[in-house]
Amino acid sequence: MIYVVGHKNPDTDSICSAIVAAELLKARGLEAQAIRQGEISRETEHVLATADAVAITPELRTHVAGEKVWLVDYSDLAQAPDDIQDAEILGIVDHHRLGDVMTVNPMEAWIWPVGCTNTILFNMFQIEGHKITPQIATLMMSAILSDTVGFASPTCTQKDKDAVVALAKIAGVEDLDLFIKSLLIAKTDIEGLSAAELVEKDLKGYPFNERNVVVGQIELATLEQVDHLIEELEADLQRRCDDEKLAFAALMLTDITTSTTRLLHKGEWSPKLDGFAQDGKLMMENTLSRKKQGWPWLQTVLTK
């Protein structure tokens, strides 16, 4: 059995990639199962329901010691199961930077500079000539639209757009604009979530300069949605620094309608960013992507 696992604090691409990559491996005649490392988000629940795929939701499993695994949507050890060093990594499919994963034996690796892991998986299906069902097509296009924020993200490429057009036909989606609108409504639904739940919602860990940092992101319809939670969000970031001995913890509050981000930050390295704030707020214009904009900028600032 090969277990296909996305990163910690899974987003829609991570969950859908696990399902889709497992289906690809099955099409190759292998035994494979999608698993997950965390709870399903409201957006992902919407996607699974839309695709009539709730029944194939990946099983929650955080230990993979002694197993054969594929990693999807990441290649950083900080985002892998804690016992990944005791598993055999057979493959990686990812659209982020190449992380610090190392293997004993040769493995299959597909790492492309595109907006979504499912764009790579779509092309793998095409290259190998495997059939894509309407259910899988719906999952794949949903993940691509989620990761590229309906094609608005600077991470979006022509390959992402071409994949969605092809997948929409297979899925039977005639009104793509309506499909995107419904997805983004689910994406920005944070009603009733606590500050800790919001920080955890899409939090990624990175090893940096021999220390550990975390950068989270909350995608919003308007920044006003979290105005009343700023102090609690900052307190949660500080708690994580204290409890986990992090050098830095940041949270991107991103208005996806204006591509404006407010950055909250705490930790030992936090003062490095103080000079970029105005009136007590660090605002980042034209910043929608953590991968291509937020995290690269932070790396530059934190090295000074």
Tab-separated table of N, CA, C and O in Angstrom, residues 211-213 239-248 268:
chain	number	residue	atom	x	y	z
A	211	ARG	N	16.735	28.047	12.371
A	211	ARG	CA	15.643	28.207	13.330
A	211	ARG	C	14.341	27.807	12.632
A	211	ARG	O	14.309	27.560	11.425
A	212	ASN	N	13.254	27.773	13.393
A	212	ASN	CA	11.953	27.445	12.822
A	212	ASN	C	11.041	28.665	12.855
A	212	ASN	O	11.001	29.406	13.845
A	213	VAL	N	10.322	28.861	11.762
A	213	VAL	CA	9.355	29.952	11.683
A	213	VAL	C	8.051	29.392	11.125
A	213	VAL	O	8.034	28.333	10.491
A	239	ARG	N	2.056	33.107	21.574
A	239	ARG	CA	1.984	31.848	22.326
A	239	ARG	C	2.720	30.742	21.578
A	239	ARG	O	3.452	29.941	22.184
A	240	ARG	N	2.549	30.704	20.271
A	240	ARG	CA	3.222	29.678	19.480
A	240	ARG	C	4.738	29.864	19.520
A	240	ARG	O	5.493	28.878	19.584
A	241	CYS	N	5.186	31.102	19.476
A	241	CYS	CA	6.626	31.365	19.578
A	241	CYS	C	7.163	30.874	20.917
A	241	CYS	O	8.225	30.240	20.985
A	242	ASP	N	6.426	31.152	21.978
A	242	ASP	CA	6.858	30.755	23.324
A	242	ASP	C	6.831	29.244	23.509
A	242	ASP	O	7.801	28.643	24.003
A	243	ASP	N	5.736	28.618	23.104
A	243	ASP	CA	5.555	27.188	23.345
A	243	ASP	C	6.424	26.317	22.440
A	243	ASP	O	6.901	25.258	22.850
A	244	GLU	N	6.612	26.775	21.193
A	244	GLU	CA	7.322	25.957	20.207
A	244	GLU	C	8.735	26.450	19.925
A	244	GLU	O	9.406	25.938	19.031
A	245	LYS	N	9.179	27.479	20.699
A	245	LYS	CA	10.527	28.041	20.546
A	245	LYS	C	10.778	28.516	19.108
A	245	LYS	O	11.859	28.307	18.531
A	246	LEU	N	9.764	29.144	18.528
A	246	LEU	CA	9.887	29.677	17.178
A	246	LEU	C	10.608	31.020	17.202
A	246	LEU	O	10.430	31.817	18.122
A	247	ALA	N	11.410	31.280	16.189
A	247	ALA	CA	12.080	32.577	16.085
A	247	ALA	C	11.138	33.648	15.558
A	247	ALA	O	11.331	34.842	15.809
A	248	PHE	N	10.094	33.211	14.856
A	248	PHE	CA	9.210	34.177	14.193
A	248	PHE	C	7.900	33.496	13.822
A	248	PHE	O	7.888	32.340	13.398
A	268	GLU	N	11.051	36.575	18.277
A	268	GLU	CA	12.388	37.150	18.456
A	268	GLU	C	12.828	38.004	17.270
A	268	GLU	O	13.489	39.023	17.420
